Amino acid sequence: MFSGLLPARPAVLAALGLLLTRLSCFSLSVQDTPHIAAFFGTKTRYEEVNPHLLRDVLSVNTSVLKPPPTERCSPVHLTAVIRHGSRYPTAKNIRRIQKLSELVRTEASRGSAGSDGWLRDIRGSWESWYTEDMDGQLVMKGRDDLRQLARRLATLFPALLAEENRWRMSFLTSSKHRCVSSVEAFQEGLLQHWGHHEAAPEYSHQVDDELMRFFERCRGYVEGVENNRTALLEVERFKNGEEMEGVRRRMAEKLGLPHHRITPDLVEAAFFLCSYELSIKSVHSPWCFLFDESDAKVLEYKSDLKQYWKRSHGHAISSLSSCPLFHHIFRTLDKAGRPRRSTEAPPEPASILVGHAETLLPLLSLLGLYKDQTPPTASNYQSQQSRHFRTSRIVPYAANLLFVLYDCQRGPRLQLLVNESPMRFPGLEAEDAPLYRDVRATYRHLLDGCDFHGECEGRPGGRGPNIEL
Ligand SMILES: *[C@@H]1O[C@H](CO)[C@@H](O)[C@H](O)[C@H]1NC(C)=O
Ligand SMILES: *[C@@H]1O[C@H](CO)[C@@H](O)[C@H](O)[C@H]1NC(C)=O
């Protein structure tokens, strides 16, 4: 970040770092945030979930670690499953953005609404700067997301993410460019935390798509859900339903365009434009003024419906496709928690796994998290207002699921954190950090089963929709 410029004196560095952090946050005040920023689904900034980071990106709340106060415990292992940071739009969305901006530039509001400042901005000073070659790559802000996350985790787990453990940690990533860049940024963050300033860490990582992109290798999932239009029927219905219709109509009116010119895809393109300008450039884009909060909630629901039916509880096979990752994590925890003699080598302190929203959602679902009593559908938008399944909260950029293993007097304990907040295991809600053996007992059926070949190859089409009414 600002390596090279500064003398290598830790105290001076710390002070300057703090100052620079404060200064750079100045331009990103809470007031600059669009009113709809918390509803961008998987395109939400991490700061919307943890707004205190807008004031200080390195602030850490150590009381999120909650082993029982009555027992002496110390963390012995951290497994972190992390989503890549902020990224450019994919080529498909860039084409939609171009279509939208062309339409607005050439046809919008020859009549009435021309006096609105934001529309003048869109037609005058705003220029589309997206090109198709940006296709999904990590942006500068995305690198910062991962560097800063690494620095906070190193503060939260000083004994695990310690410099002397540097070569005993493992780093696995999806092969996608944005994930490889993210794992590198995470390692840079650790080096910064330890006071090193080399620009390119001599660290290494392993690419493992079997673990981090399991979803594209699971035939039952690909055939039964991914390439199956019927599996996402609720999304199609909602896209053409009355709530979306209302958003389209209001957007067309604000732009002074005939209703039919604004398709649901173009509505989404404008919404995503607002999100990208914020997450990539930290600016409050004029496109944001096309939507009020109730419009944004409708669009958030549309994207939640898609994730629910494509990546989560909607179809059992979606979560079961993450069985390889689930087993990998519990094997790592088993090893780290095993009793050992003092002469034996200490366990692996940390396992850092970098992937996608599509990696995290199935795994969270397999663990039984964020499962509402009634599934979200095209027809129950109103009654879903207080649902737990909110992708804006669960999988923003740099989303993370942390498994913290403690060594405690009564044996190993495990705590879960999602986006740096404590999250209890379903079925073990009495404690933040239950005994590891109780967690294993809760997931016995998955530990003994959840076989990738059985689930993914044995029964094409999976186990069908998983609707509990
Ligand atoms: C710190 O975390 C604890 C536990 O999650 C929470 O109750 C508390 O409100 C947090 N404090 C701050 C300042 O965010
Ligand atoms: C597609 O999805 C529907 C609804 O979930 C399911 O009934 C059907 O079996 C699936 N088709 C295939 C080829 O798996």
Short mmCIF file of C-alpha atoms and ligand atoms in Angstrom, two decimals:
data_model
loop_
_atom_site.label_atom_id
_atom_site.label_comp_id
_atom_site.label_asym_id
_atom_site.label_seq_id
_atom_site.Cartn_x
_atom_site.Cartn_y
_atom_site.Cartn_z
CA MET A 1 0.00 0.00 0.00
CA PHE A 2 2.33 2.72 1.23
CA SER A 3 5.40 0.58 1.57
CA GLY A 4 8.69 1.91 0.33
CA LEU A 5 7.87 5.49 1.24
CA LEU A 6 8.31 5.09 4.93
CA PRO A 7 11.22 4.52 7.28
CA ALA A 8 11.11 1.03 8.74
CA ARG A 9 10.65 2.08 12.33
CA PRO A 10 7.72 0.18 13.80
CA ALA A 11 6.49 2.93 16.12
CA VAL A 12 6.66 5.59 13.44
CA LEU A 13 5.06 3.24 11.01
CA ALA A 14 2.22 2.42 13.32
CA ALA A 15 1.53 6.09 13.95
CA LEU A 16 1.69 7.00 10.29
CA GLY A 17 -0.37 4.01 9.32
CA LEU A 18 -3.04 5.10 11.73
CA LEU A 19 -2.95 8.63 10.39
CA LEU A 20 -3.12 7.49 6.77
CA THR A 21 -5.99 5.18 7.61
CA ARG A 22 -7.86 8.04 9.22
CA LEU A 23 -7.17 10.34 6.28
CA SER A 24 -8.17 7.87 3.64
CA CYS A 25 -11.38 7.11 5.50
CA PHE A 26 -12.21 10.77 5.46
CA SER A 27 -13.24 10.60 1.81
CA LEU A 28 -15.50 7.66 2.50
CA SER A 29 -17.78 9.03 5.15
CA VAL A 30 -21.10 7.52 6.06
CA GLN A 31 -22.90 10.43 4.36
CA ASP A 32 -21.42 9.49 0.98
CA THR A 33 -23.01 6.08 1.10
CA PRO A 34 -26.06 5.69 -1.13
CA HIS A 35 -29.25 5.09 0.88
CA ILE A 36 -29.70 1.74 -0.87
CA ALA A 37 -26.17 0.39 -0.26
CA ALA A 38 -27.20 -2.29 2.22
CA PHE A 39 -29.42 -4.08 -0.31
CA PHE A 40 -26.98 -5.05 -3.05
CA GLY A 41 -27.03 -8.78 -2.31
CA THR A 42 -23.75 -10.43 -3.28
CA LYS A 43 -22.58 -7.05 -4.60
CA THR A 44 -22.72 -5.44 -1.17
CA ARG A 45 -19.59 -3.91 0.34
CA TYR A 46 -18.26 -5.58 3.46
CA GLU A 47 -18.51 -2.18 5.20
CA GLU A 48 -22.30 -2.28 4.95
CA VAL A 49 -22.29 -5.36 7.16
CA ASN A 50 -19.69 -3.91 9.54
CA PRO A 51 -20.21 -0.12 9.37
CA HIS A 52 -17.68 0.55 12.15
CA LEU A 53 -15.02 -0.24 9.52
CA LEU A 54 -15.95 2.99 7.71
CA ARG A 55 -14.43 4.84 10.66
CA ASP A 56 -11.48 2.55 11.18
CA VAL A 57 -10.80 -0.34 8.81
CA LEU A 58 -8.49 -2.00 11.32
CA SER A 59 -10.77 -1.88 14.34
CA VAL A 60 -11.19 -5.25 15.97
CA ASN A 61 -13.72 -6.30 18.58
CA THR A 62 -11.98 -8.96 20.65
CA SER A 63 -15.15 -9.77 22.58
CA VAL A 64 -16.47 -11.68 19.55
CA LEU A 65 -14.33 -14.59 20.76
CA LYS A 66 -16.51 -16.32 23.30
CA PRO A 67 -15.11 -19.44 24.86
CA PRO A 68 -16.83 -20.10 28.21
CA PRO A 69 -15.56 -17.60 30.80
CA THR A 70 -15.49 -20.34 33.42
CA GLU A 71 -12.87 -22.38 31.56
CA ARG A 72 -9.36 -21.47 30.58
CA CYS A 73 -9.19 -21.65 26.78
CA SER A 74 -6.80 -20.57 24.07
CA PRO A 75 -7.31 -20.63 20.28
CA VAL A 76 -5.20 -23.36 18.66
CA HIS A 77 -6.44 -23.29 15.10
CA LEU A 78 -8.31 -21.04 12.66
CA THR A 79 -9.93 -22.22 9.44
CA ALA A 80 -11.16 -19.26 7.41
CA VAL A 81 -13.30 -19.67 4.29
CA ILE A 82 -13.17 -16.30 2.58
CA ARG A 83 -14.86 -14.84 -0.47
CA HIS A 84 -12.76 -12.73 -2.84
CA GLY A 85 -12.94 -8.93 -2.44
CA SER A 86 -14.68 -6.29 -4.55
CA ARG A 87 -14.42 -6.97 -8.24
CA TYR A 88 -15.31 -5.61 -11.64
CA PRO A 89 -18.60 -6.62 -13.22
CA THR A 90 -18.55 -9.75 -15.35
CA ALA A 91 -18.61 -9.36 -19.13
CA LYS A 92 -22.35 -10.13 -19.22
CA ASN A 93 -23.15 -7.32 -16.81
CA ILE A 94 -20.78 -4.93 -18.58
CA ARG A 95 -22.73 -5.48 -21.81
CA ARG A 96 -25.98 -4.73 -19.97
CA ILE A 97 -24.48 -1.60 -18.43
CA GLN A 98 -23.43 -0.43 -21.90
CA LYS A 99 -26.88 -1.07 -23.29
CA LEU A 100 -28.49 0.84 -20.44
CA SER A 101 -26.20 3.84 -20.62
CA GLU A 102 -26.65 4.04 -24.38
CA LEU A 103 -30.43 3.95 -23.99
CA VAL A 104 -30.43 6.65 -21.34
CA ARG A 105 -27.97 8.83 -23.22
CA THR A 106 -29.92 8.77 -26.46
CA GLU A 107 -33.54 8.53 -25.40
CA ALA A 108 -34.12 9.41 -21.77
CA SER A 109 -36.29 12.31 -20.82
CA ARG A 110 -36.66 14.49 -23.82
CA GLY A 111 -39.56 15.87 -21.84
CA SER A 112 -40.30 16.52 -18.22
CA ALA A 113 -37.80 15.01 -15.82
CA GLY A 114 -34.83 16.79 -17.41
CA SER A 115 -34.54 19.19 -14.52
CA ASP A 116 -33.32 16.51 -12.11
CA GLY A 117 -29.65 16.99 -11.27
CA TRP A 118 -28.84 13.30 -11.22
CA LEU A 119 -30.26 12.76 -14.67
CA ARG A 120 -28.23 15.66 -16.01
CA ASP A 121 -25.20 14.00 -14.41
CA ILE A 122 -25.94 10.67 -16.04
CA ARG A 123 -26.43 12.27 -19.45
CA GLY A 124 -23.69 14.85 -19.10
CA SER A 125 -20.72 14.06 -16.91
CA TRP A 126 -21.13 10.33 -16.21
CA GLU A 127 -19.29 8.13 -18.61
CA SER A 128 -19.27 4.39 -18.85
CA TRP A 129 -15.69 3.36 -18.16
CA TYR A 130 -16.31 -0.38 -18.06
CA THR A 131 -14.75 -2.58 -20.71
CA GLU A 132 -15.41 -6.25 -21.28
CA ASP A 133 -11.83 -7.26 -20.53
CA MET A 134 -12.37 -6.26 -16.88
CA ASP A 135 -14.50 -9.39 -16.65
CA GLY A 136 -14.83 -10.09 -12.94
CA GLN A 137 -11.26 -9.23 -11.92
CA LEU A 138 -10.38 -8.04 -8.45
CA VAL A 139 -10.20 -4.23 -8.13
CA MET A 140 -7.87 -2.16 -5.90
CA LYS A 141 -10.59 -1.86 -3.28
CA GLY A 142 -10.88 -5.65 -3.39
CA ARG A 143 -7.18 -6.01 -2.58
CA ASP A 144 -7.68 -3.63 0.34
CA ASP A 145 -10.67 -5.71 1.51
CA LEU A 146 -8.45 -8.79 1.86
CA ARG A 147 -5.37 -7.00 3.23
CA GLN A 148 -7.42 -5.34 5.90
CA LEU A 149 -9.28 -8.53 6.76
CA ALA A 150 -5.91 -10.28 7.19
CA ARG A 151 -4.68 -7.50 9.47
CA ARG A 152 -7.81 -7.64 11.61
CA LEU A 153 -7.64 -11.42 11.88
CA ALA A 154 -3.97 -11.20 12.84
CA THR A 155 -4.96 -8.81 15.63
CA LEU A 156 -7.81 -11.07 16.72
CA PHE A 157 -5.63 -14.22 16.67
CA PRO A 158 -2.14 -12.98 17.58
CA ALA A 159 -0.89 -16.43 18.59
CA LEU A 160 -2.15 -18.15 15.42
CA LEU A 161 -1.44 -15.63 12.66
CA ALA A 162 1.95 -14.90 14.19
CA GLU A 163 5.08 -14.33 12.19
CA GLU A 164 6.81 -17.40 13.59
CA ASN A 165 3.93 -19.49 12.21
CA ARG A 166 4.38 -18.03 8.77
CA TRP A 167 5.45 -21.23 7.05
CA ARG A 168 3.04 -23.49 8.89
CA MET A 169 -0.16 -21.89 7.61
CA SER A 170 -1.82 -23.20 4.50
CA PHE A 171 -3.39 -21.16 1.73
CA LEU A 172 -5.80 -22.69 -0.78
CA THR A 173 -7.66 -20.82 -3.47
CA SER A 174 -10.01 -21.20 -6.41
CA SER A 175 -8.20 -20.85 -9.74
CA LYS A 176 -10.16 -17.71 -10.70
CA HIS A 177 -8.03 -14.64 -11.08
CA ARG A 178 -10.00 -12.64 -8.50
CA CYS A 179 -9.45 -15.37 -5.89
CA VAL A 180 -5.73 -15.79 -6.57
CA SER A 181 -5.33 -12.01 -6.31
CA SER A 182 -7.33 -12.13 -3.07
CA VAL A 183 -5.15 -14.76 -1.42
CA GLU A 184 -2.07 -12.75 -2.41
CA ALA A 185 -3.60 -9.61 -0.91
CA PHE A 186 -4.39 -11.53 2.29
CA GLN A 187 -0.74 -12.57 2.53
CA GLU A 188 0.38 -8.98 1.91
CA GLY A 189 -1.86 -7.94 4.78
CA LEU A 190 -0.20 -10.42 7.10
CA LEU A 191 3.24 -9.19 6.06
CA GLN A 192 2.18 -5.60 6.67
CA HIS A 193 0.89 -6.60 10.06
CA TRP A 194 4.27 -8.11 10.90
CA GLY A 195 6.04 -4.97 9.73
CA HIS A 196 7.45 -6.29 6.45
CA HIS A 197 7.22 -4.13 3.41
CA GLU A 198 8.11 -6.21 0.43
CA ALA A 199 5.62 -5.54 -2.33
CA ALA A 200 5.35 -9.10 -3.65
CA PRO A 201 5.33 -11.68 -0.90
CA GLU A 202 7.40 -14.78 -1.55
CA TYR A 203 4.53 -16.71 -0.09
CA SER A 204 2.89 -19.50 -1.97
CA HIS A 205 -0.61 -20.82 -2.29
CA GLN A 206 -2.21 -23.88 -3.80
CA VAL A 207 -4.98 -23.80 -6.35
CA ASP A 208 -7.70 -26.33 -5.60
CA ASP A 209 -10.91 -26.15 -7.60
CA GLU A 210 -12.12 -29.49 -6.34
CA LEU A 211 -12.47 -27.87 -2.93
CA MET A 212 -13.23 -24.28 -3.79
CA ARG A 213 -15.28 -24.70 -6.98
CA PHE A 214 -16.97 -27.99 -6.08
CA PHE A 215 -20.24 -26.72 -7.55
CA GLU A 216 -19.12 -27.01 -11.16
CA ARG A 217 -17.88 -30.58 -10.65
CA CYS A 218 -21.03 -31.99 -9.11
CA ARG A 219 -23.02 -33.46 -11.98
CA GLY A 220 -26.21 -33.83 -9.95
CA TYR A 221 -26.03 -30.13 -9.17
CA VAL A 222 -25.09 -28.95 -12.66
CA GLU A 223 -27.85 -30.96 -14.33
CA GLY A 224 -30.46 -30.72 -11.63
CA VAL A 225 -30.12 -27.04 -10.73
CA GLU A 226 -27.57 -24.99 -12.65
CA ASN A 227 -28.77 -25.97 -16.14
CA ASN A 228 -32.36 -26.62 -15.14
CA ARG A 229 -34.71 -23.72 -15.74
CA THR A 230 -37.46 -25.34 -13.69
CA ALA A 231 -35.24 -25.31 -10.61
CA LEU A 232 -35.25 -21.49 -10.65
CA LEU A 233 -38.92 -21.05 -11.47
CA GLU A 234 -39.55 -18.82 -8.44
CA VAL A 235 -36.91 -16.38 -9.65
CA GLU A 236 -38.45 -16.14 -13.13
CA ARG A 237 -41.89 -15.64 -11.63
CA PHE A 238 -40.73 -12.88 -9.34
CA LYS A 239 -38.80 -11.19 -12.14
CA ASN A 240 -42.07 -10.86 -14.06
CA GLY A 241 -44.27 -10.34 -11.03
CA GLU A 242 -46.06 -7.28 -9.70
CA GLU A 243 -43.33 -6.04 -7.33
CA MET A 244 -40.71 -5.95 -10.10
CA GLU A 245 -43.28 -4.44 -12.44
CA GLY A 246 -43.67 -1.54 -9.99
CA VAL A 247 -39.91 -0.94 -9.88
CA ARG A 248 -39.73 -0.98 -13.69
CA ARG A 249 -42.60 1.45 -14.02
CA ARG A 250 -41.09 3.91 -11.54
CA MET A 251 -37.69 3.72 -13.19
CA ALA A 252 -39.14 4.31 -16.65
CA GLU A 253 -41.06 7.31 -15.33
CA LYS A 254 -38.00 8.81 -13.68
CA LEU A 255 -36.09 8.48 -16.94
CA GLY A 256 -38.98 9.70 -19.07
CA LEU A 257 -38.88 6.51 -21.13
CA PRO A 258 -41.76 4.37 -22.35
CA HIS A 259 -42.37 1.54 -19.92
CA HIS A 260 -41.60 -1.24 -22.38
CA ARG A 261 -38.07 0.09 -23.00
CA ILE A 262 -37.02 -0.83 -19.45
CA THR A 263 -36.66 -4.58 -19.12
CA PRO A 264 -36.07 -6.34 -15.79
CA ASP A 265 -32.45 -6.88 -16.89
CA LEU A 266 -31.96 -3.15 -17.44
CA VAL A 267 -33.48 -2.38 -14.04
CA GLU A 268 -30.91 -4.68 -12.53
CA ALA A 269 -28.13 -3.16 -14.62
CA ALA A 270 -28.89 0.28 -13.16
CA PHE A 271 -29.04 -1.11 -9.63
CA PHE A 272 -25.73 -2.91 -10.09
CA LEU A 273 -24.18 0.23 -11.59
CA CYS A 274 -24.94 2.03 -8.35
CA SER A 275 -23.35 -0.88 -6.46
CA TYR A 276 -20.24 -1.06 -8.64
CA GLU A 277 -19.52 2.66 -8.51
CA LEU A 278 -19.62 2.41 -4.73
CA SER A 279 -17.69 -0.82 -4.28
CA ILE A 280 -15.04 -0.06 -6.91
CA LYS A 281 -14.60 3.72 -6.70
CA SER A 282 -16.28 4.61 -3.41
CA VAL A 283 -18.50 7.12 -5.20
CA HIS A 284 -22.16 7.87 -4.85
CA SER A 285 -23.28 7.38 -8.42
CA PRO A 286 -26.14 9.38 -9.98
CA TRP A 287 -27.65 6.03 -11.01
CA CYS A 288 -28.54 5.39 -7.36
CA PHE A 289 -31.25 8.06 -7.48
CA LEU A 290 -33.36 5.84 -9.72
CA PHE A 291 -34.31 3.73 -6.71
CA ASP A 292 -35.86 4.37 -3.35
CA GLU A 293 -35.46 2.02 -0.43
CA SER A 294 -38.57 -0.03 -1.21
CA ASP A 295 -37.36 -0.54 -4.81
CA ALA A 296 -33.99 -1.67 -3.48
CA LYS A 297 -35.66 -4.18 -1.16
CA VAL A 298 -37.54 -5.69 -4.09
CA LEU A 299 -34.30 -6.03 -6.07
CA GLU A 300 -32.53 -7.48 -3.05
CA TYR A 301 -35.30 -10.06 -2.75
CA LYS A 302 -34.91 -10.97 -6.40
CA SER A 303 -31.25 -11.69 -5.87
CA ASP A 304 -31.92 -13.54 -2.59
CA LEU A 305 -34.46 -15.74 -4.38
CA LYS A 306 -31.86 -16.58 -6.99
CA GLN A 307 -29.21 -17.49 -4.42
CA TYR A 308 -31.70 -19.43 -2.30
CA TRP A 309 -32.88 -21.60 -5.17
CA LYS A 310 -29.54 -21.85 -6.92
CA ARG A 311 -26.98 -22.08 -4.12
CA SER A 312 -28.72 -22.74 -0.84
CA HIS A 313 -31.61 -24.49 0.89
CA GLY A 314 -33.87 -24.48 -2.18
CA HIS A 315 -32.46 -27.76 -3.46
CA ALA A 316 -30.63 -30.16 -1.17
CA ILE A 317 -28.06 -31.02 -3.84
CA SER A 318 -26.77 -27.42 -3.83
CA SER A 319 -25.55 -27.70 -0.24
CA LEU A 320 -24.53 -31.35 -0.60
CA SER A 321 -22.22 -30.39 -3.46
CA SER A 322 -20.02 -28.75 -0.79
CA CYS A 323 -19.39 -32.10 0.97
CA PRO A 324 -15.72 -32.21 -0.14
CA LEU A 325 -15.07 -28.82 1.45
CA PHE A 326 -17.04 -29.78 4.57
CA HIS A 327 -14.94 -32.94 5.00
CA HIS A 328 -11.71 -31.07 4.33
CA ILE A 329 -12.52 -28.57 7.08
CA PHE A 330 -13.44 -31.19 9.66
CA ARG A 331 -10.36 -33.28 8.85
CA THR A 332 -8.25 -30.18 9.45
CA LEU A 333 -10.07 -29.50 12.74
CA ASP A 334 -9.74 -33.14 13.82
CA LYS A 335 -6.00 -32.98 13.31
CA ALA A 336 -5.63 -29.65 15.06
CA GLY A 337 -7.68 -30.78 18.07
CA ARG A 338 -6.04 -34.15 18.57
CA PRO A 339 -4.25 -34.56 21.89
CA ARG A 340 -0.49 -34.51 21.44
CA ARG A 341 2.62 -34.87 23.53
CA SER A 342 4.63 -31.77 24.23
CA THR A 343 7.43 -33.19 22.07
CA GLU A 344 5.15 -33.44 19.03
CA ALA A 345 4.96 -30.64 16.49
CA PRO A 346 2.16 -28.17 17.25
CA PRO A 347 -0.91 -28.28 14.95
CA GLU A 348 -1.33 -26.21 11.83
CA PRO A 349 -2.22 -22.76 13.20
CA ALA A 350 -4.34 -21.57 10.29
CA SER A 351 -5.92 -22.76 7.08
CA ILE A 352 -6.99 -19.98 4.72
CA LEU A 353 -9.39 -21.00 1.95
CA VAL A 354 -10.36 -18.42 -0.68
CA GLY A 355 -13.34 -18.88 -2.98
CA HIS A 356 -16.63 -17.43 -4.08
CA ALA A 357 -20.10 -16.59 -2.79
CA GLU A 358 -20.99 -19.85 -4.57
CA THR A 359 -18.49 -21.60 -2.29
CA LEU A 360 -19.72 -20.08 0.96
CA LEU A 361 -23.49 -20.29 0.48
CA PRO A 362 -23.71 -24.07 -0.04
CA LEU A 363 -21.38 -24.68 2.90
CA LEU A 364 -23.34 -22.37 5.22
CA SER A 365 -26.51 -24.13 4.08
CA LEU A 366 -25.01 -27.56 4.68
CA LEU A 367 -24.22 -26.45 8.23
CA GLY A 368 -27.93 -25.60 8.56
CA LEU A 369 -27.48 -21.83 8.87
CA TYR A 370 -29.90 -19.12 7.70
CA LYS A 371 -32.73 -21.56 7.17
CA ASP A 372 -36.08 -19.83 7.58
CA GLN A 373 -39.21 -21.75 8.37
CA THR A 374 -40.87 -20.82 5.10
CA PRO A 375 -38.86 -20.76 1.87
CA PRO A 376 -38.90 -17.48 -0.05
CA THR A 377 -41.02 -17.69 -3.20
CA ALA A 378 -42.34 -15.37 -5.89
CA SER A 379 -45.61 -14.96 -4.02
CA ASN A 380 -44.58 -14.37 -0.40
CA TYR A 381 -42.43 -11.24 -0.70
CA GLN A 382 -44.40 -9.41 2.00
CA SER A 383 -44.18 -12.15 4.61
CA GLN A 384 -40.41 -12.56 4.01
CA GLN A 385 -39.47 -9.09 5.24
CA SER A 386 -37.76 -10.39 8.37
CA ARG A 387 -36.16 -13.46 6.80
CA HIS A 388 -32.71 -14.59 7.94
CA PHE A 389 -31.64 -15.48 4.43
CA ARG A 390 -30.30 -12.08 3.33
CA THR A 391 -27.35 -12.37 0.97
CA SER A 392 -26.47 -8.71 1.55
CA ARG A 393 -25.65 -9.67 5.15
CA ILE A 394 -24.27 -13.15 4.52
CA VAL A 395 -22.08 -12.94 1.41
CA PRO A 396 -20.90 -9.39 0.73
CA TYR A 397 -17.47 -9.02 -0.89
CA ALA A 398 -14.75 -10.49 1.38
CA ALA A 399 -17.41 -12.44 3.32
CA ASN A 400 -15.86 -14.92 5.69
CA LEU A 401 -16.75 -17.96 7.70
CA LEU A 402 -14.36 -18.63 10.57
CA PHE A 403 -14.00 -21.89 12.48
CA VAL A 404 -12.10 -21.18 15.68
CA LEU A 405 -10.84 -24.20 17.58
CA TYR A 406 -9.94 -23.64 21.24
CA ASP A 407 -8.01 -25.80 23.58
CA CYS A 408 -10.02 -25.72 26.82
CA GLN A 409 -9.91 -27.47 30.16
CA ARG A 410 -12.77 -29.81 29.26
CA GLY A 411 -11.40 -30.53 25.79
CA PRO A 412 -11.43 -28.77 22.43
CA ARG A 413 -14.24 -26.33 21.64
CA LEU A 414 -15.35 -24.85 18.35
CA GLN A 415 -16.77 -21.42 17.62
CA LEU A 416 -18.21 -20.14 14.37
CA LEU A 417 -18.04 -16.56 13.19
CA VAL A 418 -19.67 -15.16 10.08
CA ASN A 419 -18.24 -11.87 8.85
CA GLU A 420 -16.48 -11.44 12.20
CA SER A 421 -19.64 -11.88 14.28
CA PRO A 422 -20.41 -14.89 16.48
CA MET A 423 -22.85 -17.39 15.00
CA ARG A 424 -24.19 -20.38 16.91
CA PHE A 425 -24.40 -23.89 15.50
CA PRO A 426 -27.98 -24.95 14.73
CA GLY A 427 -28.98 -27.47 17.39
CA LEU A 428 -26.31 -26.24 19.81
CA GLU A 429 -27.71 -22.79 20.46
CA ALA A 430 -27.01 -22.79 24.19
CA GLU A 431 -23.32 -21.99 23.75
CA ASP A 432 -21.15 -19.84 21.51
CA ALA A 433 -18.32 -22.34 21.62
CA PRO A 434 -19.66 -25.84 22.30
CA LEU A 435 -17.37 -28.80 22.87
CA TYR A 436 -15.93 -29.98 19.58
CA ARG A 437 -17.21 -33.48 20.23
CA ASP A 438 -20.77 -32.11 20.51
CA VAL A 439 -20.37 -30.32 17.20
CA ARG A 440 -19.16 -33.56 15.65
CA ALA A 441 -22.16 -35.39 17.10
CA THR A 442 -24.52 -32.79 15.62
CA TYR A 443 -23.03 -33.28 12.17
CA ARG A 444 -22.56 -37.02 12.55
CA HIS A 445 -24.80 -37.79 9.56
CA LEU A 446 -22.67 -35.55 7.35
CA LEU A 447 -19.35 -36.70 8.76
CA ASP A 448 -20.31 -40.33 8.14
CA GLY A 449 -22.03 -39.66 4.83
CA CYS A 450 -22.16 -36.63 2.58
CA ASP A 451 -20.13 -38.52 0.04
CA PHE A 452 -19.36 -36.50 -3.07
CA HIS A 453 -19.65 -39.42 -5.49
CA GLY A 454 -22.83 -40.72 -3.93
CA GLU A 455 -24.50 -37.33 -3.81
CA CYS A 456 -23.24 -35.89 -7.07
CA GLU A 457 -22.96 -38.87 -9.38
CA GLY A 458 -25.36 -41.42 -7.92
CA ARG A 459 -28.59 -39.54 -8.28
CA PRO A 460 -28.69 -37.00 -11.06
CA GLY A 461 -31.29 -34.40 -10.16
CA GLY A 462 -30.42 -34.64 -6.49
CA ARG A 463 -32.97 -35.19 -3.80
CA GLY A 464 -35.41 -32.69 -5.24
CA PRO A 465 -36.64 -29.50 -3.65
CA ASN A 466 -36.21 -29.29 0.06
CA ILE A 467 -39.37 -27.49 1.07
CA GLU A 468 -40.47 -27.84 4.65
CA LEU A 469 -43.84 -26.27 5.16
C1 LIG B 1 -18.34 -6.58 20.17
O1 LIG B 1 -18.83 -7.89 20.01
C2 LIG B 1 -19.79 -8.27 20.98
C3 LIG B 1 -20.09 -9.73 20.77
O2 LIG B 1 -20.55 -9.97 19.48
C4 LIG B 1 -21.02 -7.39 20.82
O3 LIG B 1 -22.00 -7.73 21.78
C5 LIG B 1 -20.62 -5.94 21.00
O4 LIG B 1 -21.72 -5.12 20.73
C6 LIG B 1 -19.48 -5.59 20.05
N1 LIG B 1 -19.00 -4.26 20.37
C7 LIG B 1 -18.84 -3.32 19.47
C8 LIG B 1 -18.30 -2.02 19.93
O5 LIG B 1 -19.14 -3.49 18.29
C1 LIG B 2 -35.30 -29.72 -12.68
O1 LIG B 2 -35.87 -29.16 -11.51
C2 LIG B 2 -37.15 -29.64 -11.18
C3 LIG B 2 -37.65 -28.82 -9.99
O2 LIG B 2 -36.76 -28.85 -8.93
C4 LIG B 2 -37.06 -31.13 -10.89
O3 LIG B 2 -38.35 -31.64 -10.58
C5 LIG B 2 -36.50 -31.85 -12.12
O4 LIG B 2 -36.31 -33.20 -11.82
C6 LIG B 2 -35.17 -31.22 -12.52
N1 LIG B 2 -34.70 -31.78 -13.79
C7 LIG B 2 -33.56 -32.46 -13.91
C8 LIG B 2 -33.17 -32.88 -15.29
O5 LIG B 2 -32.86 -32.75 -12.97
#
